[in-house]
PDB file of C-alpha atoms and ligand atoms in Angstrom:
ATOM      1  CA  UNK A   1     -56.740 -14.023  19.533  1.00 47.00           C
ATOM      2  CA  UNK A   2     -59.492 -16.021  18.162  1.00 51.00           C
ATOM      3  CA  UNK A   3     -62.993 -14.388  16.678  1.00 51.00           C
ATOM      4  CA  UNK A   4     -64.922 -16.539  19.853  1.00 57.00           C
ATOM      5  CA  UNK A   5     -64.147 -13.823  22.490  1.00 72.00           C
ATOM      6  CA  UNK A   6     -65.802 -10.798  21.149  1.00 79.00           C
ATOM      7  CA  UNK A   7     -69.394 -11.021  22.216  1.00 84.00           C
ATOM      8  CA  UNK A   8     -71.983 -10.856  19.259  1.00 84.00           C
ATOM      9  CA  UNK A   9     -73.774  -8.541  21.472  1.00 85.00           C
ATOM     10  CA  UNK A  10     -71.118  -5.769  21.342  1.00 84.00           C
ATOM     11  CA  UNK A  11     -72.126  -2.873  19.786  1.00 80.00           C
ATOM     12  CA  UNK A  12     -68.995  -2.736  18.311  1.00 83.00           C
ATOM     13  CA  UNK A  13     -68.833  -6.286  17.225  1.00 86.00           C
ATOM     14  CA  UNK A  14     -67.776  -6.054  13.313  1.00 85.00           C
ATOM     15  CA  UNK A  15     -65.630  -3.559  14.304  1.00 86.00           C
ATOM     16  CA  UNK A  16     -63.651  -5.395  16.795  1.00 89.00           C
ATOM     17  CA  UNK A  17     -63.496  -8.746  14.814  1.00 90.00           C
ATOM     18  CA  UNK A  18     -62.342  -6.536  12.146  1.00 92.00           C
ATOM     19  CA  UNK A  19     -59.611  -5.861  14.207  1.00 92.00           C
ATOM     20  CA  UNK A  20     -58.869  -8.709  15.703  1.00 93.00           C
ATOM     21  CA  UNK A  21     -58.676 -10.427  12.590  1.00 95.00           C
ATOM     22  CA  UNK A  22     -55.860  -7.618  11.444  1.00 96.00           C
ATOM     23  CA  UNK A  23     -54.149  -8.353  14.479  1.00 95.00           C
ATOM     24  CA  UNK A  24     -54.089 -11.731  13.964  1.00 96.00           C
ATOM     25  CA  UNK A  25     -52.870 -11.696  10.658  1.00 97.00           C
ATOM     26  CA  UNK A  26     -49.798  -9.809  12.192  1.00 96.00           C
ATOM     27  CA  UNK A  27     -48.956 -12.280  14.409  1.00 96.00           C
ATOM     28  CA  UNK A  28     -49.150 -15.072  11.549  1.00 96.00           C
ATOM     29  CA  UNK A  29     -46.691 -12.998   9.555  1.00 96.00           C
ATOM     30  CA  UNK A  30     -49.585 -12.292   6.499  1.00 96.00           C
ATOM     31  CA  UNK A  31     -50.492  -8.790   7.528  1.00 96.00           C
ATOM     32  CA  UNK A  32     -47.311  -6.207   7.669  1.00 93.00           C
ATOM     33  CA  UNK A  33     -47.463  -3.348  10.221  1.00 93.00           C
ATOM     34  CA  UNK A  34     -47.877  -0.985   7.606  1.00 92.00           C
ATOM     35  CA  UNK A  35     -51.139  -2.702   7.287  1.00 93.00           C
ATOM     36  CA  UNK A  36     -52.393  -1.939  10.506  1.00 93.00           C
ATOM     37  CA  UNK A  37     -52.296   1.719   9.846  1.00 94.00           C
ATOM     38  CA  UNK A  38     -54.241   1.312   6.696  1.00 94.00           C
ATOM     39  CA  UNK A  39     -57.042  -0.075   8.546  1.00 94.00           C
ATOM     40  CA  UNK A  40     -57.191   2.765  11.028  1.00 94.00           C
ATOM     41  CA  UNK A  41     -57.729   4.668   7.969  1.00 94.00           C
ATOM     42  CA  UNK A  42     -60.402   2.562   6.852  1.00 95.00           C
ATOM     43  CA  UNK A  43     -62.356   2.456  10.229  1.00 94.00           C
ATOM     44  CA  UNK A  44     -62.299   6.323  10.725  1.00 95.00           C
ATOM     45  CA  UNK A  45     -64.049   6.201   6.855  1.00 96.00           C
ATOM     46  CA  UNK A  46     -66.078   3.179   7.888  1.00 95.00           C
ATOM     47  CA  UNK A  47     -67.749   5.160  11.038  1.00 93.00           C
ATOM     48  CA  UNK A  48     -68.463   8.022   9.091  1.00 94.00           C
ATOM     49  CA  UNK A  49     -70.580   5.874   6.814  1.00 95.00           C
ATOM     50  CA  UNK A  50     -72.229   4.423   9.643  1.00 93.00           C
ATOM     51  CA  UNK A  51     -70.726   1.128   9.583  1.00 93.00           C
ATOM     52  CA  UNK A  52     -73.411   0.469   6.444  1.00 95.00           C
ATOM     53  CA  UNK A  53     -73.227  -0.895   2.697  1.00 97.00           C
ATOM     54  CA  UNK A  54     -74.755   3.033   1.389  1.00 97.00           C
ATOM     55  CA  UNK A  55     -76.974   2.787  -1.599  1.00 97.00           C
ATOM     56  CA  UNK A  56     -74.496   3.858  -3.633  1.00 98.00           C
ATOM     57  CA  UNK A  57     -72.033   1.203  -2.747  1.00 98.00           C
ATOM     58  CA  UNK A  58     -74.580  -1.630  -3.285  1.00 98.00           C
ATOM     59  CA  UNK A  59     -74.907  -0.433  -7.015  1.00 98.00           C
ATOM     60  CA  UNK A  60     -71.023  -0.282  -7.411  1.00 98.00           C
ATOM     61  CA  UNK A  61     -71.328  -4.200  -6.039  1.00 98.00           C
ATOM     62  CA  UNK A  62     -73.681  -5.074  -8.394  1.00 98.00           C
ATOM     63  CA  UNK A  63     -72.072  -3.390 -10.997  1.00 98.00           C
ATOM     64  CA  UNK A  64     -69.023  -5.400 -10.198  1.00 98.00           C
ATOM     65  CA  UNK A  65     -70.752  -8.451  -9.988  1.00 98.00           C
ATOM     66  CA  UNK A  66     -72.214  -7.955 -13.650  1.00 98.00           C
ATOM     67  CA  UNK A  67     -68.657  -7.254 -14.601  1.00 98.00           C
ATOM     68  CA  UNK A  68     -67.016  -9.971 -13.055  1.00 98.00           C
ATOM     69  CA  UNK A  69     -69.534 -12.151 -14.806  1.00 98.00           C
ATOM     70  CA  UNK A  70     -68.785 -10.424 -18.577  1.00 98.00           C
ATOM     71  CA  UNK A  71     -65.399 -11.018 -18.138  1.00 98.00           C
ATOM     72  CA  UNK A  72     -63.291 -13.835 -19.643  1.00 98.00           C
ATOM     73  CA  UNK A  73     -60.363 -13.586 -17.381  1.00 98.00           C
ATOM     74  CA  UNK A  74     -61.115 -12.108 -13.894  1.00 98.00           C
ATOM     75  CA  UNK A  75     -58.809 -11.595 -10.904  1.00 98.00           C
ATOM     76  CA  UNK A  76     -59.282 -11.072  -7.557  1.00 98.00           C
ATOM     77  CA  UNK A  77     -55.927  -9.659  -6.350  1.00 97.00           C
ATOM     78  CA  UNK A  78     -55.235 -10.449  -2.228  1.00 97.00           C
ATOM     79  CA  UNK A  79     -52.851  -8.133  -0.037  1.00 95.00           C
ATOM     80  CA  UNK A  80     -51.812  -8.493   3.556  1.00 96.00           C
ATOM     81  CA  UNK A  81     -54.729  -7.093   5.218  1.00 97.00           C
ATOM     82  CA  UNK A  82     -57.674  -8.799   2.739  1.00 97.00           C
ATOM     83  CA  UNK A  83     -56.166 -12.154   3.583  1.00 98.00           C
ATOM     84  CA  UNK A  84     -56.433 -11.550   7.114  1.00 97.00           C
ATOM     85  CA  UNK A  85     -59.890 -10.286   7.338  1.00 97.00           C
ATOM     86  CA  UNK A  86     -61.725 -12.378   4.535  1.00 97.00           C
ATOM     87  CA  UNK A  87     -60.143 -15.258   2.968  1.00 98.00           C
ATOM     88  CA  UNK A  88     -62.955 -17.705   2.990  1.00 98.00           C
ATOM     89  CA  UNK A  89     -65.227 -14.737   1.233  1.00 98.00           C
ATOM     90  CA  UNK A  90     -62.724 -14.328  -1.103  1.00 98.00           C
ATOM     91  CA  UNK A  91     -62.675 -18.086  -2.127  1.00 98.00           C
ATOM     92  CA  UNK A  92     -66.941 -17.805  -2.400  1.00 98.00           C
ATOM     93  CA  UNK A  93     -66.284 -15.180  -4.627  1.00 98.00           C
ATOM     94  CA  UNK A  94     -63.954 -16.528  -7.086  1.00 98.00           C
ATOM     95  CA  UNK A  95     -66.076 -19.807  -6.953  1.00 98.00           C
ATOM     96  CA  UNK A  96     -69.000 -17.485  -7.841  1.00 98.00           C
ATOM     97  CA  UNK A  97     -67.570 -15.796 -10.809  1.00 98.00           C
ATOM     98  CA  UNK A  98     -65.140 -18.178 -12.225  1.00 98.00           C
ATOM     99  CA  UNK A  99     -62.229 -15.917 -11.492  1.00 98.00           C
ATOM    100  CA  UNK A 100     -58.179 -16.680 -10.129  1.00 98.00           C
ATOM    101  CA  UNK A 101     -57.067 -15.500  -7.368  1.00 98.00           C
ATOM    102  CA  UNK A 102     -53.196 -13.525  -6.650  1.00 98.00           C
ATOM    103  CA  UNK A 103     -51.724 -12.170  -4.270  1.00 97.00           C
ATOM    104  CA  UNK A 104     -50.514  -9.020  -4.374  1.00 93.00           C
ATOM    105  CA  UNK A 105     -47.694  -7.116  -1.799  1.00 92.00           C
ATOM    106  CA  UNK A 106     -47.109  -3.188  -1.730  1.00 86.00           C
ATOM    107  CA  UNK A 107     -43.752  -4.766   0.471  1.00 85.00           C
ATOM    108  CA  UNK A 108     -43.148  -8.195  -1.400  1.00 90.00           C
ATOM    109  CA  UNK A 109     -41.396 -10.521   0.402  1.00 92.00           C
ATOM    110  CA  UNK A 110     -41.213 -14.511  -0.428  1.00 93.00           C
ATOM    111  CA  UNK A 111     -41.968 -15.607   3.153  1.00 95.00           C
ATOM    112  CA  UNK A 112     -45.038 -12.925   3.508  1.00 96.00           C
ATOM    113  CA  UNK A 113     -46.224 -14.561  -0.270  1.00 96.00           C
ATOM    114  CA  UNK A 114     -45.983 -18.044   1.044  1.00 96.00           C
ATOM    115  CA  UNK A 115     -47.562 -17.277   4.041  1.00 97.00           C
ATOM    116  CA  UNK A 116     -50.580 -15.520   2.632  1.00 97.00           C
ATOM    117  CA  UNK A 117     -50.297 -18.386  -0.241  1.00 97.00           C
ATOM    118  CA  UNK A 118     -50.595 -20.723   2.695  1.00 97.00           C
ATOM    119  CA  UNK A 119     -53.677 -19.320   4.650  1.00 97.00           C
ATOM    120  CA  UNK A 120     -55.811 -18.878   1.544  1.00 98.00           C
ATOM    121  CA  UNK A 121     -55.285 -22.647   0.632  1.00 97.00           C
ATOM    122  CA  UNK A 122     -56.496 -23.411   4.277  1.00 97.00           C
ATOM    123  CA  UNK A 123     -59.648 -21.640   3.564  1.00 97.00           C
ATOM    124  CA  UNK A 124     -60.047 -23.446   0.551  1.00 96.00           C
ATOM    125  CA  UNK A 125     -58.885 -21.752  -1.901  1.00 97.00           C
ATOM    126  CA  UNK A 126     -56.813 -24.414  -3.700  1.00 96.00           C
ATOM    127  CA  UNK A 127     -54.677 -22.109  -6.752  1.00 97.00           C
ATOM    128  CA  UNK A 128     -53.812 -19.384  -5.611  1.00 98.00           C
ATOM    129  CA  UNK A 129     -51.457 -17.098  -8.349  1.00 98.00           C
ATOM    130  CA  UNK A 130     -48.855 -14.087  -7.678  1.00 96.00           C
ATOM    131  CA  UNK A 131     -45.437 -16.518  -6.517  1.00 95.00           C
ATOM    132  CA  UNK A 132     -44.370 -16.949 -10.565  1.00 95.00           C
ATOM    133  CA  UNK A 133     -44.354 -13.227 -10.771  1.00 94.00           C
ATOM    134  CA  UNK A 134     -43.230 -13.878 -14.188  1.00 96.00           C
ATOM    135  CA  UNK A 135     -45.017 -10.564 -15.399  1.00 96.00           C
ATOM    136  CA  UNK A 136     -44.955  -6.757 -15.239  1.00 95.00           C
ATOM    137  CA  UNK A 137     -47.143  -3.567 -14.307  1.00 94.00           C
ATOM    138  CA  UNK A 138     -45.813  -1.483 -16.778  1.00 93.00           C
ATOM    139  CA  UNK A 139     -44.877   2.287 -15.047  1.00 91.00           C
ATOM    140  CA  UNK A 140     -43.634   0.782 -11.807  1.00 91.00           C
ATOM    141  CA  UNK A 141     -40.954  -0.359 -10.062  1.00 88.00           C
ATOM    142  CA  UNK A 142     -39.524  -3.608 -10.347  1.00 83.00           C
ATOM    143  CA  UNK A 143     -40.758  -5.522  -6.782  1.00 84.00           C
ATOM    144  CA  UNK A 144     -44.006  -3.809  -6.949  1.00 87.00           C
ATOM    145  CA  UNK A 145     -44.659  -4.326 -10.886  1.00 92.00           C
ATOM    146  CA  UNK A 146     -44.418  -8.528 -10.447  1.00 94.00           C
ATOM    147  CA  UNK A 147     -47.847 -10.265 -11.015  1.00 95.00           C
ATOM    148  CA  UNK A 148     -48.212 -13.312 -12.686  1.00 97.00           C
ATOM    149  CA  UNK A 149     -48.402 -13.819 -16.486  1.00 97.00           C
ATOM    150  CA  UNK A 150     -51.314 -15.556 -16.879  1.00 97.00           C
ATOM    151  CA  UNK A 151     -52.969 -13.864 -13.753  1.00 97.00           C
ATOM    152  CA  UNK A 152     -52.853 -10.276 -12.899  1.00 97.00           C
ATOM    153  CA  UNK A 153     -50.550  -9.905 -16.506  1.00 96.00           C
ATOM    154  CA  UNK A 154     -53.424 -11.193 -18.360  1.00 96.00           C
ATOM    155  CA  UNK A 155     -56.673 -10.059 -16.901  1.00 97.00           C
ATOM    156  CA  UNK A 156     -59.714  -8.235 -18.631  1.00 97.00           C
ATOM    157  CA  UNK A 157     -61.440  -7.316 -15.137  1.00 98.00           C
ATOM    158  CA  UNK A 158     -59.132  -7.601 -11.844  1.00 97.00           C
ATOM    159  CA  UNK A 159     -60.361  -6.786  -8.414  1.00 98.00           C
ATOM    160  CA  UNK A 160     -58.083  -4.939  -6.247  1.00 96.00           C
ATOM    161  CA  UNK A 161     -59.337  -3.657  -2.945  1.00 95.00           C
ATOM    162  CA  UNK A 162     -57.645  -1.964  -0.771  1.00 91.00           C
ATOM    163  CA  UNK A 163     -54.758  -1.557  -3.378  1.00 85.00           C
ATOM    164  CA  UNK A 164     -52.479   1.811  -3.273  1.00 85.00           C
ATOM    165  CA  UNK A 165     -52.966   4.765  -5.553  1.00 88.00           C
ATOM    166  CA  UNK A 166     -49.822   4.028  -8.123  1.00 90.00           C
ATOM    167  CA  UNK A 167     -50.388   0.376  -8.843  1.00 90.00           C
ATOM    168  CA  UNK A 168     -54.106   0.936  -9.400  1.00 91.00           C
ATOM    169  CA  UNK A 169     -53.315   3.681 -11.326  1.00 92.00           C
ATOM    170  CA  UNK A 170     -50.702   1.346 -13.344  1.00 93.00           C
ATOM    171  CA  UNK A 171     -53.668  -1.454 -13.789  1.00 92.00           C
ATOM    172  CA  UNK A 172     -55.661   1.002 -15.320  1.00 90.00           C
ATOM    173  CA  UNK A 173     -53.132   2.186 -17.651  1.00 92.00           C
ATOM    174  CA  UNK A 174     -53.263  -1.250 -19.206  1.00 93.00           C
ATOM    175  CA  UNK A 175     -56.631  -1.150 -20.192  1.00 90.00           C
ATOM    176  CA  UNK A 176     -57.910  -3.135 -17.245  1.00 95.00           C
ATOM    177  CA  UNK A 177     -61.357  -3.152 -16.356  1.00 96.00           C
ATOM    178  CA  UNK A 178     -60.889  -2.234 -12.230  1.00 97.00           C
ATOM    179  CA  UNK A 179     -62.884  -2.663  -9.297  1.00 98.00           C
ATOM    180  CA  UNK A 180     -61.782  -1.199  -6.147  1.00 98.00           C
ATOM    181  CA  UNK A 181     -63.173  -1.386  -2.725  1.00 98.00           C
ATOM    182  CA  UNK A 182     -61.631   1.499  -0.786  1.00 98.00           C
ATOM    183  CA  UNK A 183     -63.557   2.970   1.698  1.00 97.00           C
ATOM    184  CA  UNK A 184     -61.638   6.357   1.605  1.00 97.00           C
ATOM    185  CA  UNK A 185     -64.333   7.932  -1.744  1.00 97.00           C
ATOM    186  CA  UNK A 186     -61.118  10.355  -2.091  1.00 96.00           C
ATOM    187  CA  UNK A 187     -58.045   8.186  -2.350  1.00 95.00           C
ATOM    188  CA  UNK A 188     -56.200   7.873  -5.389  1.00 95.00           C
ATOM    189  CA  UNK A 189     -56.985   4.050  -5.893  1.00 95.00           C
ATOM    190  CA  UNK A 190     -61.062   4.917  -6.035  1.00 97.00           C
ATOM    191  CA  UNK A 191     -60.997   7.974  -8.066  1.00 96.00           C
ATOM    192  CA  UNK A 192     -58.864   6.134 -10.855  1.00 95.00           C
ATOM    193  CA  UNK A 193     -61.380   3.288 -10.864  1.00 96.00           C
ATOM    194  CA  UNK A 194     -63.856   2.131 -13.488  1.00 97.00           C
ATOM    195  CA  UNK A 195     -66.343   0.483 -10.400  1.00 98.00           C
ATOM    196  CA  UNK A 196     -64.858   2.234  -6.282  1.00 98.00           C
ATOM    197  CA  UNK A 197     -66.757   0.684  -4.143  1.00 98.00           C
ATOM    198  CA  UNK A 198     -66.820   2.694  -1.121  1.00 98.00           C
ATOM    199  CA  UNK A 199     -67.713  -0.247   1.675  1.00 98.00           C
ATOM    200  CA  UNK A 200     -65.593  -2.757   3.890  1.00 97.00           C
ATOM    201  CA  UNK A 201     -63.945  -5.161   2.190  1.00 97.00           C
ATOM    202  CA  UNK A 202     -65.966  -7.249   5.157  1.00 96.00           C
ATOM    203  CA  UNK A 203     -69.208  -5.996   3.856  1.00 97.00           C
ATOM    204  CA  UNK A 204     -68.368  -5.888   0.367  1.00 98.00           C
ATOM    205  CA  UNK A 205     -66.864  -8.957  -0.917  1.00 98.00           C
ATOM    206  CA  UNK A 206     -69.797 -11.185   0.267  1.00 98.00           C
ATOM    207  CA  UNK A 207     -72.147  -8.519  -1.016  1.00 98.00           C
ATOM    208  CA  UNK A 208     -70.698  -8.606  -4.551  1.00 98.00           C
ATOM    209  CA  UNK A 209     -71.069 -12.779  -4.418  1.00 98.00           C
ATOM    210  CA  UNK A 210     -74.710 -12.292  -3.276  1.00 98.00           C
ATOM    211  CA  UNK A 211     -75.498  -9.998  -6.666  1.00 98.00           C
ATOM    212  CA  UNK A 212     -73.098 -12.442  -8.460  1.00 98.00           C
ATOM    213  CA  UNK A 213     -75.206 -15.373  -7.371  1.00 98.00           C
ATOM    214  CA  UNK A 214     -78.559 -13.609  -8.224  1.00 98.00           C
ATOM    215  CA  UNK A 215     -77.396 -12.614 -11.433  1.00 98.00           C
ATOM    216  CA  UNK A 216     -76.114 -15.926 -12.596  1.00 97.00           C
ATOM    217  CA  UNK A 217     -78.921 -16.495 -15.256  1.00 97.00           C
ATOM    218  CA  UNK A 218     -78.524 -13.340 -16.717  1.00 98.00           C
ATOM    219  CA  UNK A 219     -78.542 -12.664 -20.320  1.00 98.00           C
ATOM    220  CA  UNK A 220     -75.420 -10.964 -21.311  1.00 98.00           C
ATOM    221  CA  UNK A 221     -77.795  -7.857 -22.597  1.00 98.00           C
ATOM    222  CA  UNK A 222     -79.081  -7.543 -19.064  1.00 98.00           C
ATOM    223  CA  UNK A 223     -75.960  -7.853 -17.528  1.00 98.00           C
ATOM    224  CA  UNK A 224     -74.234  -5.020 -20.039  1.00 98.00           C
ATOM    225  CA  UNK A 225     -77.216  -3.105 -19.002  1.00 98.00           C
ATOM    226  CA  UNK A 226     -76.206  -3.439 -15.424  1.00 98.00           C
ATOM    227  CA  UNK A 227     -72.311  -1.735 -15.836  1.00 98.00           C
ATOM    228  CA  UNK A 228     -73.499   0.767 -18.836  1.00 98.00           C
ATOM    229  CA  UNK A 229     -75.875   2.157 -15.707  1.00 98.00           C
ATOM    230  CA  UNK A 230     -73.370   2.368 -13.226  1.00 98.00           C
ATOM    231  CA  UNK A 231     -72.021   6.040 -12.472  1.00 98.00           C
ATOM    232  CA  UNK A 232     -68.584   5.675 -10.827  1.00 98.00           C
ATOM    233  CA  UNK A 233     -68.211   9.656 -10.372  1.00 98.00           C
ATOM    234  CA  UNK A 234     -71.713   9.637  -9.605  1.00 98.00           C
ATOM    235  CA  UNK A 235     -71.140   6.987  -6.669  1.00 98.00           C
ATOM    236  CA  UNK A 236     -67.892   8.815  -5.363  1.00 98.00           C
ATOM    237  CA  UNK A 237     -70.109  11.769  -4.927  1.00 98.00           C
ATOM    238  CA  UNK A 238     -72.400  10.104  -3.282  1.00 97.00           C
ATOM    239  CA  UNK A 239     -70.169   8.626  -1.093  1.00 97.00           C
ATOM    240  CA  UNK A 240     -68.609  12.068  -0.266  1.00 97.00           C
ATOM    241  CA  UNK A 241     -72.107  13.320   0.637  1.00 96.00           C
ATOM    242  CA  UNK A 242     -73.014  10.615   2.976  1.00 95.00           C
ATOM    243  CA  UNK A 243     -69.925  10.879   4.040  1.00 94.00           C
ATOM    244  CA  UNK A 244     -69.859  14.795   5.041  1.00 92.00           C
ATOM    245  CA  UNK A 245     -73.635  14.774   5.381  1.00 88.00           C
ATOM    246  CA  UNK A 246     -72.910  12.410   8.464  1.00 74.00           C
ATOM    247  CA  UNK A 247     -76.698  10.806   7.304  1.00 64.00           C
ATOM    248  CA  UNK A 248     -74.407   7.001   7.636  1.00 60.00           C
ATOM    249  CA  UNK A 249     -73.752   7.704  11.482  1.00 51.00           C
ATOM    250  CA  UNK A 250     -76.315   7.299  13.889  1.00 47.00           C
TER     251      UNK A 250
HETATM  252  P1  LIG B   1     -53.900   6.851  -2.082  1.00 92.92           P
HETATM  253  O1  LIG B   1     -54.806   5.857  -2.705  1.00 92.92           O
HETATM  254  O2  LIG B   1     -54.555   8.188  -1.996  1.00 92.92           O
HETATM  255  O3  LIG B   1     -52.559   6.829  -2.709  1.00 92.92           O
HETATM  256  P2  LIG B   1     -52.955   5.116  -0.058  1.00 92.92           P
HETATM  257  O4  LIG B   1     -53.308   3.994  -0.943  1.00 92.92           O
HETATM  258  O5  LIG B   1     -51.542   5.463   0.142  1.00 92.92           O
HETATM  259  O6  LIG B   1     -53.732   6.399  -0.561  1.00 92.92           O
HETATM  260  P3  LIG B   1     -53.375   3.606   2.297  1.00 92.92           P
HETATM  261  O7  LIG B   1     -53.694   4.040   3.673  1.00 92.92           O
HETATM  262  O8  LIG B   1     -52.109   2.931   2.012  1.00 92.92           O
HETATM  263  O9  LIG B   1     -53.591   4.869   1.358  1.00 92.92           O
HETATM  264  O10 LIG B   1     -54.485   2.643   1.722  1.00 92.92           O
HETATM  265  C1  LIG B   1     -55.363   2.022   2.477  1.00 92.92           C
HETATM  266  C2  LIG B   1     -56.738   2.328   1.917  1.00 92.92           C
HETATM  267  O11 LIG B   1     -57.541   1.214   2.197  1.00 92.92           O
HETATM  268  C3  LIG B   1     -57.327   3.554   2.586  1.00 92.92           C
HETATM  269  O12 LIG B   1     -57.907   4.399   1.633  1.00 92.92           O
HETATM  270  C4  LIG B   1     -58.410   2.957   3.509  1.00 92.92           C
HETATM  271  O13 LIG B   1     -59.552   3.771   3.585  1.00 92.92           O
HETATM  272  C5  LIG B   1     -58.741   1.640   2.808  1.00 92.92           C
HETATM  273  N1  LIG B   1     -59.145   0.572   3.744  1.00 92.92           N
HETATM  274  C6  LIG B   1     -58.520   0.143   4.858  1.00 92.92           C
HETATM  275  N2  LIG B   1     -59.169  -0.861   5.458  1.00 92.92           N
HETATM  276  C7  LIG B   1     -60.262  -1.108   4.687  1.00 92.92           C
HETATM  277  C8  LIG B   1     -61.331  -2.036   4.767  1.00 92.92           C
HETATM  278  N3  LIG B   1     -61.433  -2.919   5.769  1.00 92.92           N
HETATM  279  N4  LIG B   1     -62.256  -2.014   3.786  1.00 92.92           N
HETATM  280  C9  LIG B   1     -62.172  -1.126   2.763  1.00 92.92           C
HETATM  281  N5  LIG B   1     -61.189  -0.215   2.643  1.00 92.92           N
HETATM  282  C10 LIG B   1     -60.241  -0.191   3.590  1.00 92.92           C
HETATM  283 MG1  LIG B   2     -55.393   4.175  -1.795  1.00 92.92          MG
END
């Protein structure tokens, strides 16, 4: 189903493209079915927040865009589900920051690789990592410990949203600076982080770019600044009490 017949009108409009998008991915052999239950998960979290970047989570995206720009080997890391809902973003993003892009499967199979390999490259995203898999997560097993050497293996900051609790708590294990965008403040994957953002990845990703972009001319003082600010138990609490609070819904 293409993005054309939702009406921009709808009230529910992100929300159904959102899905739509998931659904599509299924269909095209990116997305696995697992994946469609994780974004149930994420919309219940999503509508408790009001559908809204918080406060909160627009720090965390700054803060990630100051780290992305520190860093001297970021990677974004691409599963199932980010593929299918924002590859072009994606692409902006690593454009923005200098960083590689790899994909990354909680179920790794070849033909799901290729086939995520082969939709980011039609949204422009020309080298895409994660099908050497000549490197390991140390702490996991062996299908879900590949990443690439000189990606994932050999990254100072990597992005992983919407990544489960173990391999995120792997990354972090090895000293990796980690961003997160989970939208659930209390899974494993955000509490283990060094920057949870607690947004859509929809929201998020292009957010972070925007900050990214602004903060291009930055002196590296200013930008150190930026992530020695930055809270992350302070923003998991907040997210929690906007969250509970209900003050995101309407
Ligand atoms: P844990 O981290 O506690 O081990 P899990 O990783 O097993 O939990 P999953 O349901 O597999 O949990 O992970 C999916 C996570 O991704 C959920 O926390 C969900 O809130 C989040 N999520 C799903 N869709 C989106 C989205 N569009 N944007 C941001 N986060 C999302
Ligand atoms: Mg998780």
């Amino acid at each position: 189903m293409s993005d054309i017949e939702i009406p921009e009108s709808h009230p529910r409009y992100q929300s159904l493209l959102t899905r739509h998008r998931i659904e599509d991915g299924v269909e095209k052999g990116i997305t696995s079915k697992q994946g469609l239950i994780a974004q149930g998960r994420g919309e219940a979290f999503d509508y408790l927040l009001g559908e809204q970047t918080i406060p909160s989570a627009d720090a965390a995206e700054r803060a990630a865009a100051a780290h992305l720009l520190l860093a001297d080997h970021p990677v974004i890391s691409v599963n199932g589900n980010v593929a299918a809902l924002c590859p072009a973003e994606i692409g902006d993003l690593a454009e923005a920051v200098g960083a590689d892009v790899e994909v990354n499967l909680f179920n790794r199979t070849e033909e799901r690789m290729q086939a995520i390999a082969d939709h980011l490259h039609e949204h422009g995203i020309e080298q895409v990592k994660g099908l050497t898999a000549d490197g390991r997560i140390p702490g996991l097993d062996h299908e879900r410990a590949k990443v690439d050497a000189d990606g994932i293996g050999s990254a100072d900051v990597v992005v992983v949203p919407l990544e489960d609790g173990d391999r995120a708590e792997a990354l972090g294990e090895m000293d990796k600076t980690e961003i997160v965008v989970d939208l659930n403040p209390m899974s494993r994957s955000a509490q283990v982080a060094t920057v949870p953002i607690v947004d859509n990845i929809m929201r998020a990703v292009p957010n972070i770019t925007a900050h990214a972009r602004e903060l291009r001319d930055a002196s590296r003082e200013e930008l150190e600044a930026i992530v020695a600010e930055f809270d992350a138990d302070e923003a998991l609490e907040a997210a929690e009490q906007a969250i509970r609070s209900g003050e995101g819904g309407e």
